[in-house]
């Protein structure tokens, strides 16, 4: 019954809701099954004093999901978890966000609602449905473009950057354990528009 925290890997659904892959043998999963309320802390992971960097604490409730999209997206962001995904004691869970507490540095603290954080998927069904094909196409036919997006548009070091997700607001790129977000200048709801943007 005491508060308990644990380190977990996180991915996101198309709307930005956190996704987890956890084992029911773990204490944190047993706690979730007893009380679905959770908090997740994400930090900036930069050099120096961690208290001077940005971090956000997300709050919400977690529930097991059998969604094929949740599985696909989680494994796109956390490919090393593929070996655990088939184990009987592991399952995917989605966090329904309630809000967040953002600390953007000393004295820069903001409370956020779920609406402030999540991507509105209204009218974007075609793009969400096409996401697997978009990612496959980007990585198979435009790998160099992904690399250039990361280097030239986002200032990242050179590497094997690949597309791991897209939604109406941007593309997610990843190299090893580093993820970057390439925001779109306009909202995109159709695959054809995505190509043009």
C-alpha positions as a printed Julia matrix, in Angstrom:
197×3 Matrix{Float64}:
   0.0     0.0     0.0
   2.99    2.34    0.1
   3.95    4.57   -2.84
   6.25    2.73   -5.22
   8.19    3.87   -8.26
   9.96    1.94  -10.97
  11.89    2.59  -14.17
  10.0     1.64  -17.36
  10.38    2.24  -21.06
   7.6     4.29  -22.65
   6.23    4.72  -26.16
   3.17    6.66  -27.28
  -0.1     6.05  -29.08
  -0.88    8.26  -32.09
  -2.49   10.84  -29.81
   0.53   10.9   -27.48
  -0.93    8.74  -24.71
   1.84    6.75  -23.01
   2.15    3.02  -23.74
   3.9     0.5   -21.51
   4.96   -3.13  -21.85
   5.22   -4.62  -18.39
   5.18   -8.01  -16.69
   2.53   -8.99  -14.16
   5.39  -10.53  -12.15
   6.77   -7.03  -11.46
   5.75   -5.17   -8.29
   4.74   -2.1   -10.31
   2.32   -4.17  -12.42
   0.79   -5.8    -9.35
   0.32   -2.31   -7.91
  -1.34   -1.13  -11.14
  -3.71   -4.09  -11.08
  -4.7    -3.13   -7.52
  -4.94    0.63   -8.2
  -4.78    1.9   -11.79
  -3.59    5.41  -10.85
  -0.05    6.08  -12.05
   2.45    8.83  -12.6
   5.29    8.82  -15.1
   8.27   11.13  -14.91
  10.13   11.96  -18.1
  13.27   14.07  -18.03
  15.48   15.85  -20.51
  18.53   13.62  -19.93
  21.14   16.29  -20.41
  24.57   16.81  -18.89
  24.95   18.6   -15.58
  22.62   18.99  -12.63
  19.4    17.1   -13.44
  17.43   19.56  -11.29
  18.28   22.33  -13.75
  16.88   20.44  -16.73
  13.3    20.13  -17.89
  11.07   17.32  -16.71
   7.41   16.49  -16.77
   5.36   14.31  -14.44
   2.32   12.79  -16.17
  -0.65   11.52  -14.17
  -3.47    9.25  -15.2
  -4.91    5.77  -15.03
  -3.51    2.72  -16.77
  -5.38   -0.17  -18.37
  -4.31   -3.28  -20.24
  -4.78   -3.03  -24.0
  -4.98   -5.69  -26.7
  -4.7    -3.05  -29.43
  -2.54   -4.12  -32.38
  -1.67   -0.45  -32.92
  -0.42   -0.13  -29.33
   1.77   -3.19  -29.82
   3.1    -1.95  -33.19
   3.83    1.56  -31.96
   5.47    0.38  -28.73
   7.79   -2.0   -30.6
   8.62    0.69  -33.19
   9.85    2.98  -30.4
  11.29    0.19  -28.22
  12.44   -2.51  -30.69
  14.55   -4.34  -28.12
  11.31   -5.25  -26.31
  10.24   -7.58  -29.13
  11.73  -10.55  -27.27
   9.52   -9.88  -24.22
   6.32   -9.0   -26.07
   5.39  -12.65  -26.61
   5.98  -13.81  -23.05
   2.76  -14.84  -21.26
   3.34  -12.61  -18.25
   3.92   -9.45  -20.35
   1.13   -7.24  -21.64
   0.71   -3.8   -23.15
  -0.9    -1.05  -21.11
  -2.18    2.38  -22.13
  -2.21    5.39  -19.83
  -5.28    7.63  -20.01
  -3.77   10.97  -19.13
  -5.35   13.21  -16.52
  -2.74   15.98  -16.52
   0.88   16.9   -16.07
   3.26   18.96  -13.98
   5.98   20.52  -16.15
   9.18   21.9   -14.67
  11.03   23.68  -17.47
  13.87   24.89  -15.24
  14.21   26.79  -11.97
  11.01   28.76  -11.28
   9.4    27.72  -14.58
   6.6    25.4   -13.46
   3.3    24.82  -15.25
   0.3    22.57  -14.69
  -1.11   21.05  -17.9
  -4.32   19.24  -18.74
  -4.61   16.16  -20.94
  -5.99   18.41  -23.71
  -2.8    20.51  -23.54
  -0.7    17.38  -24.07
  -2.53   15.1   -26.45
  -2.76   15.32  -30.23
  -6.28   15.81  -31.55
  -6.96   12.96  -33.98
 -10.32   14.32  -35.12
 -10.61   13.89  -38.89
  -7.22   12.14  -39.11
  -8.47    8.56  -39.38
  -6.91    8.12  -42.84
  -3.48    9.27  -41.65
  -3.61    7.15  -38.48
  -4.62    4.09  -40.53
  -1.82    4.72  -43.03
   0.89    5.18  -40.39
   2.43    1.68  -40.78
   2.76    2.18  -44.54
   4.1     5.73  -44.08
   6.81    4.5   -41.7
   7.73    1.56  -43.93
   7.91    3.85  -46.99
  10.01    6.48  -45.2
  12.49    3.92  -43.88
  12.7     1.83  -47.08
  12.65    4.56  -49.72
  13.68    7.72  -47.86
  16.19    6.64  -45.19
  18.6     9.38  -46.28
  15.79   11.92  -46.01
  15.11   10.84  -42.4
  18.82   11.27  -41.7
  18.79   14.75  -43.28
  15.65   15.76  -41.35
  17.42   14.87  -38.12
  20.72   16.54  -39.02
  19.66   19.61  -40.99
  16.24   20.44  -39.56
  16.69   19.29  -35.96
  20.44   19.79  -35.43
  21.09   16.17  -34.43
  24.39   14.36  -34.91
  24.72   12.07  -37.9
  23.4     8.56  -37.42
  21.06    5.87  -38.62
  17.9     7.91  -38.07
  14.65    6.18  -38.86
  10.99    7.15  -38.79
   9.11    5.45  -35.96
   5.82    7.36  -35.92
   3.66   10.03  -37.48
   0.52   11.85  -36.44
  -1.26   15.05  -37.55
   1.33   17.24  -35.83
   4.67   15.67  -36.8
   7.07   12.82  -37.47
   8.97   10.96  -34.77
  12.57   10.04  -35.64
  14.83    7.75  -33.65
  18.49    6.74  -33.62
  19.54    4.21  -30.97
  18.01    5.53  -27.7
  17.54    9.12  -28.92
  14.17   10.27  -30.21
  13.4    13.54  -31.95
  10.2    15.22  -33.05
   9.89   16.93  -36.44
   6.83   19.17  -36.11
   4.76   19.96  -39.18
   4.09   23.6   -40.06
   0.45   22.7   -40.61
  -1.89   20.0   -39.32
  -1.9    16.92  -41.56
  -4.86   14.53  -41.67
  -4.42   12.74  -45.03
  -1.53   10.63  -46.36
  -1.47   12.63  -49.63
  -1.12   15.88  -47.71
   1.65   14.33  -45.63
   3.66   13.63  -48.77
   3.33   17.28  -49.84
   4.2    18.65  -46.38
